[in-house]
Tab-separated table of C-alpha atoms and ligand atoms in Angstrom:
chain	number	residue	atom	x	y	z
C	225	MET	CA	-0.052	0.118	0.036
C	226	SER	CA	1.552	3.256	-0.955
C	227	ASP	CA	-0.849	5.726	0.768
C	228	LEU	CA	2.023	8.379	1.031
C	229	GLY	CA	3.362	7.726	-2.493
C	230	GLY	CA	4.872	10.988	-3.806
C	231	ARG	CA	4.919	12.665	-0.583
C	232	THR	CA	7.985	14.229	1.095
C	233	ALA	CA	7.893	13.730	4.922
C	234	LEU	CA	10.249	15.485	7.530
C	235	ILE	CA	10.571	13.742	10.852
C	236	VAL	CA	12.096	16.027	13.421
C	237	GLY	CA	13.715	13.670	16.092
C	238	GLY	CA	13.705	10.896	13.769
C	239	SER	CA	17.042	8.702	14.601
C	240	ALA	CA	15.399	6.691	17.296
C	241	GLY	CA	12.291	5.548	19.276
C	242	ILE	CA	9.047	6.730	18.000
C	243	GLY	CA	10.458	9.032	15.131
C	244	LEU	CA	12.645	6.151	13.849
C	245	ALA	CA	9.531	3.788	13.632
C	246	ILE	CA	7.478	6.624	11.895
C	247	ALA	CA	10.412	6.896	9.322
C	248	ARG	CA	9.858	3.169	8.694
C	249	GLU	CA	6.209	3.394	8.505
C	250	PHE	CA	6.357	6.340	6.062
C	251	LEU	CA	8.898	4.536	3.834
C	252	ALA	CA	6.679	1.500	3.757
C	253	ALA	CA	3.954	3.932	2.639
C	254	GLY	CA	5.908	5.191	-0.170
C	255	ALA	CA	7.022	8.596	1.150
C	256	ARG	CA	10.238	10.208	0.653
C	257	VAL	CA	11.636	10.712	4.308
C	258	ALA	CA	14.049	13.181	5.906
C	259	ILE	CA	15.143	12.848	9.315
C	260	VAL	CA	16.514	15.377	11.868
C	261	ALA	CA	18.496	14.521	15.170
C	262	ARG	CA	21.651	16.056	16.930
C	263	ARG	CA	23.968	13.091	17.378
C	264	GLU	CA	25.782	12.001	14.182
C	265	GLN	CA	26.191	8.532	15.060
C	266	PRO	CA	22.621	7.368	15.901
C	267	LEU	CA	21.499	9.457	12.856
C	268	ALA	CA	23.895	7.700	10.568
C	269	ALA	CA	22.892	4.462	12.048
C	270	ALA	CA	19.345	5.182	11.316
C	271	ARG	CA	19.994	6.098	7.829
C	272	GLN	CA	21.797	3.003	7.027
C	273	GLU	CA	18.998	0.964	8.391
C	274	LEU	CA	16.544	3.052	6.348
C	275	GLY	CA	18.296	3.187	3.299
C	276	THR	CA	20.502	5.934	1.826
C	277	ALA	CA	17.705	7.678	-0.115
C	278	VAL	CA	16.682	8.876	3.218
C	279	LEU	CA	18.045	12.327	3.794
C	280	ALA	CA	19.594	12.863	7.317
C	281	TYR	CA	20.476	16.254	8.732
C	282	ALA	CA	22.407	16.775	12.133
C	283	ALA	CA	20.651	19.619	13.760
C	284	ASP	CA	19.336	20.854	17.128
C	285	ALA	CA	15.622	21.290	16.693
C	286	SER	CA	15.439	24.176	18.811
C	287	ASP	CA	17.949	26.384	16.828
C	288	ASP	CA	16.277	28.765	14.478
C	289	ALA	CA	19.185	28.917	12.051
C	290	ALA	CA	19.391	25.156	11.704
C	291	VAL	CA	15.565	24.971	11.186
C	292	ALA	CA	15.482	27.425	8.416
C	293	ARG	CA	18.685	25.552	6.940
C	294	VAL	CA	17.160	22.162	7.017
C	295	VAL	CA	13.755	23.094	5.559
C	296	ASP	CA	15.367	25.193	2.953
C	297	ASP	CA	17.751	22.519	1.727
C	298	LEU	CA	14.943	19.787	1.682
C	299	VAL	CA	12.495	21.913	-0.338
C	300	ARG	CA	15.333	22.642	-2.678
C	301	ARG	CA	16.199	19.084	-2.969
C	302	CYS	CA	12.597	17.511	-3.107
C	303	GLY	CA	10.562	20.514	-4.513
C	304	ARG	CA	8.210	20.586	-1.518
C	305	LEU	CA	7.453	19.490	2.063
C	306	ASP	CA	4.333	17.626	2.447
C	307	ILE	CA	4.475	16.201	5.978
C	308	LEU	CA	6.153	17.479	8.920
C	309	VAL	CA	6.211	15.505	12.082
C	310	ASN	CA	7.423	17.628	15.163
C	311	ASN	CA	8.559	14.669	17.365
C	312	ALA	CA	11.649	15.690	19.342
C	313	ALA	CA	11.117	16.683	22.939
C	314	VAL	CA	12.845	16.553	26.285
C	315	ASP	CA	12.099	16.381	29.998
C	316	LEU	CA	14.717	18.001	32.012
C	317	GLN	CA	12.911	17.711	35.432
C	318	ALA	CA	13.958	15.433	38.395
C	319	GLY	CA	11.565	16.656	41.296
C	320	PRO	CA	8.832	19.189	41.916
C	321	LEU	CA	8.083	22.013	39.441
C	322	ILE	CA	8.428	24.556	42.275
C	323	ASP	CA	12.065	23.667	42.658
C	324	MET	CA	12.832	23.419	38.972
C	325	PRO	CA	15.571	25.977	37.683
C	326	VAL	CA	13.843	28.387	35.254
C	327	ALA	CA	16.439	27.953	32.814
C	328	ASP	CA	15.574	24.274	32.537
C	329	PHE	CA	11.931	25.198	32.214
C	330	ASP	CA	12.648	27.599	29.455
C	331	ALA	CA	14.687	24.725	27.769
C	332	VAL	CA	11.711	22.451	27.913
C	333	MET	CA	9.552	24.821	26.611
C	334	ARG	CA	11.840	25.932	23.766
C	335	LEU	CA	12.138	22.313	22.439
C	336	ASN	CA	8.602	20.874	23.008
C	337	LEU	CA	6.576	24.114	22.241
C	338	ARG	CA	8.502	26.699	20.602
C	339	ALA	CA	10.445	24.550	18.166
C	340	PRO	CA	7.016	22.964	16.610
C	341	LEU	CA	5.802	26.236	15.838
C	342	LEU	CA	9.091	27.275	14.289
C	343	TRP	CA	9.298	24.063	12.203
C	344	SER	CA	5.729	24.637	11.263
C	345	GLN	CA	6.206	28.412	10.337
C	346	CYS	CA	9.179	27.376	7.957
C	347	ALA	CA	7.438	24.645	6.508
C	348	TRP	CA	4.535	26.944	5.510
C	349	ARG	CA	6.511	29.591	4.210
C	350	ALA	CA	8.820	27.100	2.251
C	351	SER	CA	6.190	24.913	0.797
C	352	MET	CA	2.845	24.261	2.568
C	353	LYS	CA	1.279	27.634	1.963
C	354	GLN	CA	1.646	27.010	-1.688
C	355	HIS	CA	1.240	23.427	-2.055
C	356	GLY	CA	-0.669	22.149	1.169
C	357	GLY	CA	0.330	19.337	3.664
C	358	VAL	CA	-0.009	17.800	6.992
C	359	ILE	CA	1.695	18.594	10.190
C	360	LEU	CA	1.711	16.086	13.181
C	361	ASN	CA	2.737	17.139	16.684
C	362	MET	CA	3.910	14.502	18.992
C	363	ALA	CA	2.156	15.386	22.325
C	364	SER	CA	1.797	12.946	25.350
C	365	LEU	CA	-0.886	11.765	27.494
C	366	GLY	CA	1.113	13.887	30.001
C	367	GLY	CA	-0.670	16.831	28.038
C	368	MET	CA	-4.053	15.706	29.361
C	369	MET	CA	-2.951	14.426	32.903
C	370	LEU	CA	-0.404	14.947	35.293
C	371	TYR	CA	2.655	12.719	35.693
C	372	PRO	CA	4.549	13.059	38.955
C	373	ASP	CA	7.674	15.347	38.681
C	374	MET	CA	6.955	16.141	35.161
C	375	GLY	CA	5.153	19.354	35.470
C	376	ALA	CA	6.984	21.284	33.117
C	377	TYR	CA	6.975	18.526	30.361
C	378	CYS	CA	3.166	17.916	30.786
C	379	ALA	CA	2.803	21.787	30.597
C	380	SER	CA	4.642	21.762	27.304
C	381	LYS	CA	2.509	19.020	26.026
C	382	ALA	CA	-0.577	20.473	27.147
C	383	ALA	CA	0.255	23.897	25.432
C	384	LEU	CA	1.275	21.551	22.284
C	385	LEU	CA	-2.278	20.441	22.122
C	386	HIS	CA	-3.599	23.878	22.126
C	387	LEU	CA	-1.137	25.180	19.494
C	388	THR	CA	-2.163	22.189	17.209
C	389	ARG	CA	-5.766	23.414	17.445
C	390	ALA	CA	-4.792	27.039	16.752
C	391	LEU	CA	-2.446	26.044	13.868
C	392	ALA	CA	-5.471	23.812	12.366
C	393	ALA	CA	-7.799	26.734	12.589
C	394	GLU	CA	-5.265	29.004	10.787
C	395	LEU	CA	-3.856	26.927	8.118
C	396	GLY	CA	-6.969	25.016	6.540
C	397	PRO	CA	-8.036	24.122	4.336
C	398	GLY	CA	-4.822	23.437	2.650
C	399	VAL	CA	-2.809	22.089	5.632
C	400	ARG	CA	-4.352	19.691	8.423
C	401	VAL	CA	-2.636	19.911	11.806
C	402	ASN	CA	-3.144	17.073	14.373
C	403	ALA	CA	-1.460	15.903	17.461
C	404	ILE	CA	-0.833	12.320	18.845
C	405	ALA	CA	-0.822	11.782	22.579
C	406	PRO	CA	1.007	8.522	23.400
C	407	GLY	CA	0.873	6.840	26.709
C	408	LEU	CA	3.857	4.878	27.836
C	409	ILE	CA	5.877	3.724	24.935
C	410	ARG	CA	9.218	1.405	25.171
C	411	THR	CA	11.699	3.766	24.093
C	412	ASP	CA	15.151	4.976	25.497
C	413	MET	CA	13.265	8.259	26.826
C	414	SER	CA	11.099	6.309	28.959
C	415	VAL	CA	13.140	3.539	30.034
C	416	ALA	CA	13.027	4.598	33.599
C	417	ALA	CA	9.273	3.858	33.636
C	418	TRP	CA	9.132	0.610	32.058
C	419	ARG	CA	12.612	-1.195	32.943
C	420	GLY	CA	12.102	-4.362	34.890
C	421	GLU	CA	9.307	-4.910	37.131
C	422	HIS	CA	7.666	-1.380	36.628
C	423	GLY	CA	6.828	-2.019	32.855
C	424	ALA	CA	5.126	-5.389	33.550
C	425	ARG	CA	3.434	-3.980	36.686
C	426	PHE	CA	2.168	-1.042	34.692
C	427	ALA	CA	1.157	-2.991	31.679
C	428	SER	CA	-0.853	-5.664	33.818
C	429	ARG	CA	-2.906	-2.674	35.010
C	430	LEU	CA	-3.970	-1.451	31.358
C	431	PRO	CA	-6.990	-2.701	29.667
C	432	LEU	CA	-5.045	-3.772	26.604
C	433	GLN	CA	-2.438	-5.396	29.043
C	434	ARG	CA	0.795	-4.688	27.488
C	435	LEU	CA	3.103	-1.497	27.011
C	436	GLY	CA	3.028	0.525	23.874
C	437	GLU	CA	5.690	0.156	21.068
C	438	PRO	CA	6.763	2.899	18.760
C	439	GLU	CA	5.203	1.006	15.892
C	440	ASP	CA	1.715	1.564	17.640
C	441	VAL	CA	2.359	5.153	17.352
C	442	ALA	CA	3.921	5.035	13.851
C	443	ARG	CA	0.766	3.267	12.462
C	444	SER	CA	-1.322	6.135	13.642
C	445	ALA	CA	0.951	8.819	12.295
C	446	ARG	CA	0.760	6.989	8.852
C	447	PHE	CA	-2.951	7.134	8.963
C	448	LEU	CA	-3.093	10.675	10.110
C	449	ALA	CA	-0.764	11.770	7.328
C	450	SER	CA	-2.590	9.978	4.644
C	451	ASP	CA	-5.761	10.975	2.787
C	452	ALA	CA	-7.819	8.514	4.721
C	453	ALA	CA	-7.760	11.437	7.417
C	454	ALA	CA	-8.764	14.172	5.053
C	455	TRP	CA	-11.470	15.449	7.159
C	456	ILE	CA	-9.418	15.198	10.458
C	457	THR	CA	-7.814	18.461	11.603
C	458	GLY	CA	-7.217	20.172	15.164
C	459	GLU	CA	-7.587	16.629	16.638
C	460	THR	CA	-5.720	14.743	19.143
C	461	LEU	CA	-5.323	10.914	18.783
C	462	THR	CA	-4.545	9.241	22.246
C	463	ILE	CA	-2.535	6.048	21.721
C	464	ASP	CA	-2.220	4.647	25.287
C	465	GLY	CA	-3.553	1.048	25.530
C	466	GLY	CA	-6.528	2.345	27.651
C	467	THR	CA	-4.370	4.200	30.196
C	468	ALA	CA	-6.724	7.370	29.970
C	469	VAL	CA	-9.928	5.620	30.318
C	470	GLN	CA	-8.723	3.277	33.111
C	471	PRO	CA	-5.454	4.359	34.760
C	472	GLY	CA	-4.957	1.376	36.594
C	473	ARG	CA	-7.731	2.277	39.157
C	474	GLY	CA	-10.796	0.749	37.462
C	475	ARG	CA	-9.621	-2.784	37.589
C	476	SER	CA	-10.670	-4.884	40.258
C	477	ARG	CA	-8.075	-5.176	42.993
C	478	GLN	CA	-8.819	-8.815	43.441
C	479	ALA	CA	-7.921	-9.381	39.936
C	480	ASP	CA	-4.926	-7.463	40.504
C	481	GLY	CA	-3.698	-9.246	43.579
C	482	GLY	CA	-4.843	-6.022	45.718
C	483	GLY	CA	-2.055	-3.640	44.930
C	484	SER	CA	-2.946	0.012	44.231
C	485	ALA	CA	-1.970	1.545	40.769
C	486	GLY	CA	1.253	3.078	39.772
C	487	SER	CA	1.858	5.838	37.100
C	488	THR	CA	4.404	6.928	34.834
R	749	NAP	N1	8.234	7.295	25.032
R	749	NAP	C1	7.291	7.540	25.711
R	749	NAP	O1	6.769	6.794	26.459
R	749	NAP	C2	6.613	8.713	25.185
R	749	NAP	C3	5.256	8.917	25.653
R	749	NAP	C4	4.563	10.198	25.371
R	749	NAP	C5	5.115	10.966	24.345
R	749	NAP	N2	6.325	10.787	23.882
R	749	NAP	C6	6.994	11.567	22.986
R	749	NAP	O2	7.201	10.944	21.729
R	749	NAP	C7	8.396	11.882	21.306
R	749	NAP	C8	9.447	10.940	20.960
R	749	NAP	O3	10.017	10.111	22.134
R	749	NAP	P1	10.805	8.916	22.157
R	749	NAP	O4	10.250	8.354	23.298
R	749	NAP	O5	10.707	8.229	20.931
R	749	NAP	O6	12.117	9.649	22.278
R	749	NAP	P2	13.779	8.999	21.984
R	749	NAP	O7	13.709	7.423	21.825
R	749	NAP	O8	14.418	9.623	23.050
R	749	NAP	O9	14.232	9.691	20.674
R	749	NAP	C9	14.204	10.957	20.600
R	749	NAP	C10	14.494	11.407	19.144
R	749	NAP	O10	14.513	12.832	19.017
R	749	NAP	C11	15.723	13.282	18.763
R	749	NAP	N3	16.064	14.668	19.453
R	749	NAP	C12	15.837	14.817	20.850
R	749	NAP	N4	16.156	16.047	21.167
R	749	NAP	C13	16.486	16.720	19.727
R	749	NAP	C14	16.714	17.951	19.540
R	749	NAP	N5	16.833	18.961	20.560
R	749	NAP	N6	17.163	18.393	18.340
R	749	NAP	C15	16.805	17.344	17.248
R	749	NAP	N7	16.727	16.215	17.684
R	749	NAP	C16	16.319	15.756	19.044
R	749	NAP	C17	16.723	12.256	19.414
R	749	NAP	O11	18.070	12.153	18.639
R	749	NAP	P3	19.226	13.034	19.338
R	749	NAP	O12	19.168	12.668	20.952
R	749	NAP	O13	20.377	12.397	18.493
R	749	NAP	O14	19.055	14.398	19.073
R	749	NAP	C18	15.999	11.039	18.725
R	749	NAP	O15	16.065	10.815	17.483
R	749	NAP	C19	8.835	13.109	22.189
R	749	NAP	O16	7.978	14.102	21.595
R	749	NAP	C20	8.282	12.474	23.465
R	749	NAP	O17	7.755	13.417	24.314
R	749	NAP	C21	7.082	9.609	24.270
């Protein structure tokens, strides 16, 4: 199936985890793919796996000059940018928000919220204003509910959901803008939450009884990027195995062996 055939997709934060899975899925769907990440070595490894037709840019997604350079180069090479995935994010917190250095708070907002706007602006000016397109913002279930000691991250993702709606309102009908809100997905970023017993315990409390995999998110990104989602914009697709409807607390304690629920 080549539902993205002829489209050019740029995945910001595409060398690992969810972004890399999206790159694989978009390639399988027939898209031309470019990925962005900071570290050269994982970027080169990802490109080797995906194939040398993939364009790989080493850049910090929150750097204004780098964003303009990448988008301009991609549009010069490919003629247009049809699909932008704002996937790079950071969580710098290790405790309560009230004690967080504001410089760290600024850095979280800069990458998780400001950068998606910056990439969207560049994509719009360089291609989407003329040719249309799709923007996908990788939010989080943490943008809808609070995770302990992750207040800045959660606030940035909540704001990203509203940024998504605002851009959807502004950029239609030519450009659709949607968000994805994953629950706990097995990647390096979230390893502390799923490693060892944590993961098994968390999974056992979910309606779907397993942790999420990057591919679970990638398949939904493919759907939202494709014409199958042609009348969906400003929406948030939650992909969480049922965490939000039953965050470990609706399940019978007897069935669970009597323990109370944990969270990530
Ligand atoms: N994993 C989860 O449980 C989960 C749950 C909800 C939402 N999410 C969201 O899903 C997205 C991807 O997360 P993930 O778990 O797949 O993370 P990951 O495995 O750590 O991968 C992050 C990717 O983004 C790149 N990246 C990070 N900072 C960057 C920067 N400043 N500039 C450019 N690239 C950057 C990384 O490469 P470099 O480090 O080399 O730059 C890597 O390619 C994030 O937005 C995250 O908030 C994840």
